[in-house]
Amino acid sequence: MGKTYVVVAEVRGGSLRQVTLEALQAVSIACQEGDSTAAILIGSQTTKLASELAGYVDGKIYSIDHPELEIYNPETYLNVMKSVFERVTPDVVVLGHTAQGRDLGPAIAAHLGAGQISDVIAIEKSDDDEAVYTRPLYAGKAFEQKQFTGGAQVVTIRPNNINPSEAAASAGEVIELEYAPSASLRSIVKDVVRKTSGKVDLTEAKIVVSGGRGVKSAEGFKPLEELADVLHGAVGASRAACDAGYCDYSMQIGQTGKVVTPEIYIACGISGAIQHLAGMSQSRVIIAINKDPEAPIFKVADYGIVGDLFEVVPLLTQEFRKV
Ligand code: FAD
């Protein structure tokens, strides 16, 4: 009998996160003939999203819709997942390697007694048609390829690395399940205060304009914000810039911050410390703007501009406005 893959959809701001479509694509790469796919959608007012998801999933979509599920809560979401697993026994559960996926994945793995491979950036097939998962190690300096040897499996997919699935012609079947609150619930999430004001989610942005200590002040981030706006990108930062109070820690990229893999990463006034590279070295194209020609960031950059960021960034914005 074939394996059952279950993708856990993630909702943000009333929309499906792109990483959900990437997880579905990951499943279609990993699948063998005879395998099946299902999805779980948890949230509030999910009817429209469930039918959207049905365009991508050639299988069942378990939709659990309740106002109490609007905000992610590890306890409630895990309880809901457990109730879905009474109807569908997954062989492989696939989630985004997001804050939510990183939290929920291990809890699901513990519940299912499954093994987990996290932060997957690519999937190939072995000679015997089994999925081989690639994940970065040592801050992106090395990669390892892993395979499951059996049993239940949980996989998390790093956003922006696998092309998103495209809507299929065949429609999936939406199954709406009742939400039954657990009497033993110990925590309630009342609100989520988002500190990032950016219009584009940093971890899913196709273009990231990032500033470091060289930006010198909170005011200094304005030209970077303008460039990011013109490029429909997001603004990130080094830890030094966050530590100096130029911007919020939610913008920090690196070993102890967010990991981003945009198509274009523009590093402005960032030296290129190993801890920063850990969060951005997998970007497709890296452009560095730094006035020090010896700055280590130039070693990883595809394009380098030796100059003052306060001159270069506004010039780039001006030119991109013309496009
Ligand atoms: P600097 O290293 O001070 O570099 C500033 C750069 O700006 C210089 O190269 C300079 O030439 C350039 N510059 C100055 N003025 C201009 C100008 N006008 N125009 C153009 N260029 C200019 N760091 C992270 O970023 N993310 C992390 O997650 C992270 N985690 C860490 C975890 C640990 C355990 C430790 C020990 C450190 C961590 N760090 C992290 C800190 C890291 O080691 C570096 O200190 C930090 O990345 C440096 O930030 P920076 O490049 O902005 O600053």
Tab-separated table of C-alpha atoms and ligand atoms in Angstrom:
chain	number	residue	atom	x	y	z
A	1	MET	CA	0.000	0.000	0.000
A	2	GLY	CA	1.212	3.517	-0.805
A	3	LYS	CA	2.238	6.107	1.750
A	4	THR	CA	-0.087	8.858	2.936
A	5	TYR	CA	1.495	12.311	2.905
A	6	VAL	CA	-0.221	14.971	5.008
A	7	VAL	CA	0.654	18.629	4.504
A	8	VAL	CA	-0.121	20.974	7.381
A	9	ALA	CA	-1.258	24.232	5.770
A	10	GLU	CA	-0.221	27.490	7.380
A	11	VAL	CA	-2.372	30.613	7.347
A	12	ARG	CA	-1.175	34.147	7.911
A	13	GLY	CA	-3.265	37.291	7.656
A	14	GLY	CA	-6.174	35.376	6.154
A	15	SER	CA	-4.088	33.857	3.321
A	16	LEU	CA	-2.287	30.586	2.772
A	17	ARG	CA	1.422	31.039	3.280
A	18	GLN	CA	3.482	30.328	0.206
A	19	VAL	CA	5.487	27.726	2.131
A	20	THR	CA	2.315	25.584	2.153
A	21	LEU	CA	2.427	25.430	-1.651
A	22	GLU	CA	6.147	24.664	-1.433
A	23	ALA	CA	5.405	21.820	1.000
A	24	LEU	CA	2.838	20.456	-1.471
A	25	GLN	CA	5.435	20.600	-4.227
A	26	ALA	CA	7.891	18.807	-1.920
A	27	VAL	CA	5.318	16.064	-1.497
A	28	SER	CA	4.797	15.721	-5.233
A	29	ILE	CA	8.587	15.266	-5.641
A	30	ALA	CA	8.822	12.746	-2.788
A	31	CYS	CA	5.719	10.741	-3.749
A	32	GLN	CA	5.859	7.361	-5.452
A	33	GLU	CA	3.121	5.813	-7.543
A	34	GLY	CA	0.251	4.725	-5.307
A	35	ASP	CA	0.981	7.311	-2.590
A	36	SER	CA	-1.763	9.748	-1.593
A	37	THR	CA	-1.812	13.334	-0.332
A	38	ALA	CA	-4.054	15.056	2.185
A	39	ALA	CA	-3.901	18.455	3.833
A	40	ILE	CA	-4.930	19.855	7.195
A	41	LEU	CA	-6.150	23.422	7.405
A	42	ILE	CA	-6.697	24.894	10.871
A	43	GLY	CA	-7.907	28.436	11.467
A	44	SER	CA	-10.822	30.799	11.548
A	45	GLN	CA	-13.028	31.426	8.491
A	46	THR	CA	-11.160	28.872	6.450
A	47	THR	CA	-13.941	28.044	3.935
A	48	LYS	CA	-12.434	30.135	1.140
A	49	LEU	CA	-8.908	28.939	1.875
A	50	ALA	CA	-10.056	25.304	1.932
A	51	SER	CA	-11.504	25.608	-1.576
A	52	GLU	CA	-8.323	27.392	-2.689
A	53	LEU	CA	-6.275	24.518	-1.258
A	54	ALA	CA	-8.533	22.041	-3.049
A	55	GLY	CA	-7.104	23.379	-6.299
A	56	TYR	CA	-3.673	22.118	-5.275
A	57	VAL	CA	-4.377	18.898	-3.412
A	58	ASP	CA	-5.510	15.815	-5.249
A	59	GLY	CA	-6.940	14.304	-2.072
A	60	LYS	CA	-8.780	15.191	1.127
A	61	ILE	CA	-8.495	18.559	2.818
A	62	TYR	CA	-9.457	18.405	6.489
A	63	SER	CA	-10.652	21.876	7.403
A	64	ILE	CA	-11.183	22.812	11.044
A	65	ASP	CA	-12.720	26.246	11.302
A	66	HIS	CA	-13.370	28.006	14.608
A	67	PRO	CA	-12.769	31.532	15.983
A	68	GLU	CA	-10.627	30.017	18.771
A	69	LEU	CA	-8.255	28.675	16.131
A	70	GLU	CA	-7.527	32.044	14.551
A	71	ILE	CA	-4.272	32.406	16.479
A	72	TYR	CA	-1.760	29.565	16.567
A	73	ASN	CA	-1.624	27.839	19.935
A	74	PRO	CA	0.609	24.758	20.142
A	75	GLU	CA	-1.716	22.952	22.529
A	76	THR	CA	-4.972	23.515	20.628
A	77	TYR	CA	-3.420	22.919	17.215
A	78	LEU	CA	-1.822	19.660	18.376
A	79	ASN	CA	-5.155	18.539	19.849
A	80	VAL	CA	-6.867	19.286	16.539
A	81	MET	CA	-4.136	17.417	14.643
A	82	LYS	CA	-4.598	14.412	16.940
A	83	SER	CA	-8.328	14.351	16.158
A	84	VAL	CA	-7.578	14.456	12.406
A	85	PHE	CA	-5.055	11.624	12.793
A	86	GLU	CA	-7.934	9.464	14.041
A	87	ARG	CA	-9.361	9.725	10.501
A	88	VAL	CA	-6.177	9.688	8.470
A	89	THR	CA	-3.010	7.910	9.550
A	90	PRO	CA	-0.105	9.787	8.035
A	91	ASP	CA	3.105	8.103	6.948
A	92	VAL	CA	4.719	11.473	6.293
A	93	VAL	CA	3.671	14.846	7.731
A	94	VAL	CA	5.107	17.891	5.926
A	95	LEU	CA	5.176	21.425	7.370
A	96	GLY	CA	6.922	24.703	6.603
A	97	HIS	CA	10.133	25.309	8.555
A	98	THR	CA	8.546	28.435	10.002
A	99	ALA	CA	8.137	29.486	13.628
A	100	GLN	CA	4.859	27.509	13.648
A	101	GLY	CA	6.243	24.478	11.818
A	102	ARG	CA	9.324	24.337	14.009
A	103	ASP	CA	7.076	24.326	17.055
A	104	LEU	CA	4.406	21.933	15.831
A	105	GLY	CA	6.623	19.499	13.872
A	106	PRO	CA	8.421	17.927	16.852
A	107	ALA	CA	5.143	17.765	18.824
A	108	ILE	CA	3.543	15.831	15.955
A	109	ALA	CA	6.648	13.620	15.679
A	110	ALA	CA	6.462	12.849	19.404
A	111	HIS	CA	2.757	12.043	19.124
A	112	LEU	CA	3.237	9.751	16.115
A	113	GLY	CA	6.502	8.265	17.373
A	114	ALA	CA	7.975	9.560	14.104
A	115	GLY	CA	11.453	10.554	13.016
A	116	GLN	CA	11.973	14.103	11.804
A	117	ILE	CA	14.127	15.730	9.136
A	118	SER	CA	14.096	19.515	9.533
A	119	ASP	CA	14.948	22.513	7.389
A	120	VAL	CA	14.894	20.670	4.073
A	121	ILE	CA	15.967	22.725	1.065
A	122	ALA	CA	15.826	20.106	-1.703
A	123	ILE	CA	14.427	16.650	-2.400
A	124	GLU	CA	15.749	14.051	-4.823
A	125	LYS	CA	14.971	10.429	-5.475
A	126	SER	CA	17.378	7.584	-4.707
A	127	ASP	CA	17.912	4.716	-7.173
A	128	ASP	CA	15.189	2.762	-5.351
A	129	ASP	CA	12.750	5.698	-5.741
A	130	GLU	CA	12.882	6.766	-2.073
A	131	ALA	CA	12.976	10.458	-1.116
A	132	VAL	CA	16.404	11.884	-0.231
A	133	TYR	CA	16.237	15.125	1.723
A	134	THR	CA	18.998	17.777	1.628
A	135	ARG	CA	19.497	20.140	4.555
A	136	PRO	CA	22.207	22.699	5.341
A	137	LEU	CA	24.647	22.254	8.219
A	138	TYR	CA	27.225	24.470	9.946
A	139	ALA	CA	25.545	27.735	8.945
A	140	GLY	CA	25.270	26.676	5.298
A	141	LYS	CA	28.933	25.645	4.953
A	142	ALA	CA	27.997	22.001	4.382
A	143	PHE	CA	24.969	19.990	3.338
A	144	GLU	CA	23.769	16.583	4.381
A	145	GLN	CA	21.454	14.225	2.589
A	146	LYS	CA	19.151	12.128	4.719
A	147	GLN	CA	16.701	9.331	4.164
A	148	PHE	CA	14.199	7.725	6.482
A	149	THR	CA	14.682	4.027	7.039
A	150	GLY	CA	11.046	3.400	7.986
A	151	GLY	CA	8.272	4.348	10.380
A	152	ALA	CA	6.279	7.552	10.520
A	153	GLN	CA	8.062	10.651	9.291
A	154	VAL	CA	7.896	14.412	9.811
A	155	VAL	CA	9.590	16.813	7.402
A	156	THR	CA	9.874	20.602	7.596
A	157	ILE	CA	10.610	22.622	4.441
A	158	ARG	CA	12.667	25.819	4.527
A	159	PRO	CA	10.652	28.614	2.847
A	160	ASN	CA	11.733	29.901	-0.584
A	161	ASN	CA	13.791	26.880	-1.649
A	162	ILE	CA	11.370	24.578	-3.425
A	163	ASN	CA	9.223	25.993	-6.219
A	164	PRO	CA	5.611	26.355	-5.075
A	165	SER	CA	3.065	23.882	-6.379
A	166	GLU	CA	0.819	25.079	-9.169
A	167	ALA	CA	-2.945	24.655	-8.968
A	168	ALA	CA	-3.925	21.259	-10.387
A	169	ALA	CA	-6.913	20.659	-12.645
A	170	SER	CA	-8.465	18.062	-10.338
A	171	ALA	CA	-10.208	19.408	-7.255
A	172	GLY	CA	-9.538	18.002	-3.801
A	173	GLU	CA	-12.342	17.039	-1.436
A	174	VAL	CA	-12.909	19.406	1.490
A	175	ILE	CA	-13.992	17.700	4.719
A	176	GLU	CA	-15.108	20.083	7.425
A	177	LEU	CA	-14.498	18.785	10.933
A	178	GLU	CA	-16.035	20.037	14.161
A	179	TYR	CA	-13.710	21.723	16.611
A	180	ALA	CA	-13.966	20.192	20.056
A	181	PRO	CA	-12.118	22.336	22.626
A	182	SER	CA	-10.102	20.303	25.089
A	183	ALA	CA	-11.192	20.509	28.718
A	184	SER	CA	-7.595	20.176	29.868
A	185	LEU	CA	-6.307	23.176	27.904
A	186	ARG	CA	-3.659	24.942	29.964
A	187	SER	CA	-2.814	27.969	27.829
A	188	ILE	CA	-4.723	30.544	25.819
A	189	VAL	CA	-3.090	32.873	23.307
A	190	LYS	CA	-5.029	36.127	23.516
A	191	ASP	CA	-3.231	38.198	20.921
A	192	VAL	CA	-0.175	38.268	18.723
A	193	VAL	CA	1.652	41.561	18.471
A	194	ARG	CA	3.630	41.721	15.260
A	195	LYS	CA	6.596	43.996	15.480
A	196	THR	CA	7.475	44.026	11.786
A	197	SER	CA	5.695	46.781	9.944
A	198	GLY	CA	6.919	45.610	6.549
A	199	LYS	CA	4.358	44.765	3.911
A	200	VAL	CA	6.266	41.661	2.822
A	201	ASP	CA	7.079	38.786	5.181
A	202	LEU	CA	10.858	38.711	5.648
A	203	THR	CA	11.226	34.927	5.417
A	204	GLU	CA	9.137	34.707	2.246
A	205	ALA	CA	10.375	37.869	0.501
A	206	LYS	CA	11.870	37.419	-2.959
A	207	ILE	CA	14.127	40.422	-2.348
A	208	VAL	CA	15.659	41.407	0.996
A	209	VAL	CA	17.473	44.680	1.589
A	210	SER	CA	19.463	44.329	4.785
A	211	GLY	CA	21.298	46.886	6.890
A	212	GLY	CA	24.144	46.539	9.341
A	213	ARG	CA	26.085	48.681	11.765
A	214	GLY	CA	27.199	50.738	8.755
A	215	VAL	CA	23.659	52.142	8.506
A	216	LYS	CA	24.532	54.045	11.701
A	217	SER	CA	21.022	54.937	12.964
A	218	ALA	CA	17.300	54.145	12.798
A	219	GLU	CA	17.015	57.105	10.423
A	220	GLY	CA	19.712	55.494	8.271
A	221	PHE	CA	17.334	52.595	7.533
A	222	LYS	CA	14.949	54.940	5.634
A	223	PRO	CA	16.829	54.717	2.296
A	224	LEU	CA	16.888	50.905	2.677
A	225	GLU	CA	13.127	50.882	3.283
A	226	GLU	CA	12.610	52.983	0.146
A	227	LEU	CA	14.722	50.594	-1.935
A	228	ALA	CA	12.846	47.589	-0.506
A	229	ASP	CA	9.515	49.300	-1.307
A	230	VAL	CA	10.465	49.915	-4.926
A	231	LEU	CA	11.587	46.278	-5.267
A	232	HIS	CA	8.506	44.927	-3.390
A	233	GLY	CA	10.944	43.383	-0.936
A	234	ALA	CA	11.449	43.314	2.829
A	235	VAL	CA	14.019	44.946	5.097
A	236	GLY	CA	16.313	42.850	7.286
A	237	ALA	CA	19.220	43.650	9.575
A	238	SER	CA	22.370	42.327	11.178
A	239	ARG	CA	22.468	41.697	14.890
A	240	ALA	CA	24.811	44.653	15.370
A	241	ALA	CA	22.143	46.948	13.872
A	242	CYS	CA	19.487	45.431	16.150
A	243	ASP	CA	21.753	45.596	19.224
A	244	ALA	CA	22.431	49.264	18.477
A	245	GLY	CA	18.683	49.916	18.503
A	246	TYR	CA	18.470	50.919	14.829
A	247	CYS	CA	15.730	48.381	14.222
A	248	ASP	CA	13.652	45.685	15.848
A	249	TYR	CA	15.016	42.206	16.619
A	250	SER	CA	12.245	40.720	14.477
A	251	MET	CA	14.333	41.930	11.521
A	252	GLN	CA	17.530	40.171	12.603
A	253	ILE	CA	18.962	37.739	10.090
A	254	GLY	CA	21.521	35.133	11.061
A	255	GLN	CA	22.375	32.313	13.372
A	256	THR	CA	20.281	33.707	16.209
A	257	GLY	CA	17.796	35.484	13.936
A	258	LYS	CA	15.774	34.558	10.881
A	259	VAL	CA	16.992	32.438	7.996
A	260	VAL	CA	16.166	33.890	4.600
A	261	THR	CA	16.707	32.527	1.105
A	262	PRO	CA	15.466	35.251	-1.225
A	263	GLU	CA	16.254	35.490	-4.910
A	264	ILE	CA	18.213	38.680	-4.221
A	265	TYR	CA	19.849	39.707	-0.926
A	266	ILE	CA	21.273	43.221	-0.779
A	267	ALA	CA	23.635	43.631	2.205
A	268	CYS	CA	24.266	47.292	3.045
A	269	GLY	CA	26.971	48.164	5.571
A	270	ILE	CA	27.243	44.563	6.768
A	271	SER	CA	30.733	43.100	7.255
A	272	GLY	CA	29.741	39.457	6.664
A	273	ALA	CA	30.386	37.758	10.018
A	274	ILE	CA	29.846	33.985	9.972
A	275	GLN	CA	26.828	34.328	12.269
A	276	HIS	CA	25.181	36.684	9.765
A	277	LEU	CA	26.039	34.444	6.802
A	278	ALA	CA	24.241	31.594	8.588
A	279	GLY	CA	20.989	33.387	7.879
A	280	MET	CA	21.466	34.496	4.284
A	281	SER	CA	24.257	32.635	2.488
A	282	GLN	CA	21.747	30.418	0.640
A	283	SER	CA	20.232	33.461	-1.116
A	284	ARG	CA	20.313	33.010	-4.898
A	285	VAL	CA	22.103	36.295	-5.674
A	286	ILE	CA	23.975	38.299	-3.038
A	287	ILE	CA	24.802	41.952	-3.634
A	288	ALA	CA	27.070	43.658	-1.089
A	289	ILE	CA	27.470	47.384	-0.618
A	290	ASN	CA	30.355	48.207	1.699
A	291	LYS	CA	32.943	50.959	1.794
A	292	ASP	CA	35.662	48.540	2.913
A	293	PRO	CA	36.914	46.540	-0.102
A	294	GLU	CA	38.349	43.927	2.325
A	295	ALA	CA	34.988	43.273	4.026
A	296	PRO	CA	34.403	39.475	4.209
A	297	ILE	CA	30.878	39.883	2.770
A	298	PHE	CA	32.494	40.331	-0.662
A	299	LYS	CA	33.750	36.715	-0.464
A	300	VAL	CA	30.177	35.415	-0.603
A	301	ALA	CA	28.747	38.184	-2.791
A	302	ASP	CA	27.912	37.611	-6.458
A	303	TYR	CA	28.089	41.372	-7.044
A	304	GLY	CA	29.954	43.870	-4.906
A	305	ILE	CA	29.795	47.646	-4.804
A	306	VAL	CA	32.633	49.315	-2.914
A	307	GLY	CA	31.153	52.607	-1.791
A	308	ASP	CA	29.156	54.569	0.731
A	309	LEU	CA	25.728	53.008	1.153
A	310	PHE	CA	24.172	56.439	1.680
A	311	GLU	CA	25.191	57.319	-1.883
A	312	VAL	CA	24.717	53.926	-3.540
A	313	VAL	CA	21.317	52.918	-2.096
A	314	PRO	CA	19.423	56.099	-3.179
A	315	LEU	CA	20.980	55.779	-6.651
A	316	LEU	CA	19.741	52.186	-6.923
A	317	THR	CA	16.257	53.261	-5.770
A	318	GLN	CA	16.234	56.044	-8.342
A	319	GLU	CA	17.213	53.638	-11.147
A	320	PHE	CA	14.771	50.880	-10.132
A	321	ARG	CA	11.937	53.453	-10.018
A	322	LYS	CA	12.440	53.949	-13.742
A	323	VAL	CA	11.911	50.229	-14.488
B	1	FAD	P1	30.191	45.295	11.573
B	1	FAD	O1	30.835	43.972	11.648
B	1	FAD	O2	30.542	46.341	12.513
B	1	FAD	O3	30.220	45.775	10.088
B	1	FAD	C1	29.783	47.034	9.652
B	1	FAD	C2	30.199	47.162	8.199
B	1	FAD	O4	29.644	48.362	7.666
B	1	FAD	C3	31.711	47.242	8.001
B	1	FAD	O5	32.110	46.236	7.081
B	1	FAD	C4	31.948	48.636	7.414
B	1	FAD	O6	32.972	48.668	6.444
B	1	FAD	C5	30.590	48.924	6.769
B	1	FAD	N1	30.265	50.344	6.652
B	1	FAD	C6	30.334	51.317	7.606
B	1	FAD	N2	29.859	52.493	7.123
B	1	FAD	C7	29.483	52.263	5.840
B	1	FAD	C8	28.908	53.074	4.812
B	1	FAD	N3	28.598	54.348	5.039
B	1	FAD	N4	28.667	52.509	3.619
B	1	FAD	C9	28.958	51.201	3.360
B	1	FAD	N5	29.500	50.383	4.293
B	1	FAD	C10	29.742	50.895	5.530
B	1	FAD	N6	25.087	38.660	13.763
B	1	FAD	C11	24.062	38.689	12.882
B	1	FAD	O7	24.004	39.514	11.970
B	1	FAD	N7	23.042	37.782	13.028
B	1	FAD	C12	23.015	36.846	13.994
B	1	FAD	O8	22.067	36.074	14.074
B	1	FAD	C13	24.116	36.797	14.907
B	1	FAD	N8	24.154	35.874	15.861
B	1	FAD	C14	25.256	35.811	16.675
B	1	FAD	C15	25.362	34.780	17.622
B	1	FAD	C16	26.471	34.692	18.427
B	1	FAD	C17	26.555	33.570	19.418
B	1	FAD	C18	27.499	35.645	18.313
B	1	FAD	C19	28.718	35.547	19.187
B	1	FAD	C20	27.404	36.675	17.405
B	1	FAD	C21	26.287	36.776	16.577
B	1	FAD	N9	26.167	37.797	15.632
B	1	FAD	C22	25.129	37.767	14.761
B	1	FAD	C23	27.088	38.941	15.612
B	1	FAD	C24	28.155	38.825	14.554
B	1	FAD	O9	29.270	38.136	15.064
B	1	FAD	C25	28.628	40.225	14.099
B	1	FAD	O10	29.065	40.946	15.222
B	1	FAD	C26	27.555	41.051	13.390
B	1	FAD	O11	26.967	40.272	12.371
B	1	FAD	C27	28.188	42.288	12.788
B	1	FAD	O12	27.187	43.074	12.227
B	1	FAD	P2	27.545	44.122	11.102
B	1	FAD	O13	28.136	43.416	9.937
B	1	FAD	O14	26.327	44.939	10.876
B	1	FAD	O15	28.575	45.076	11.828
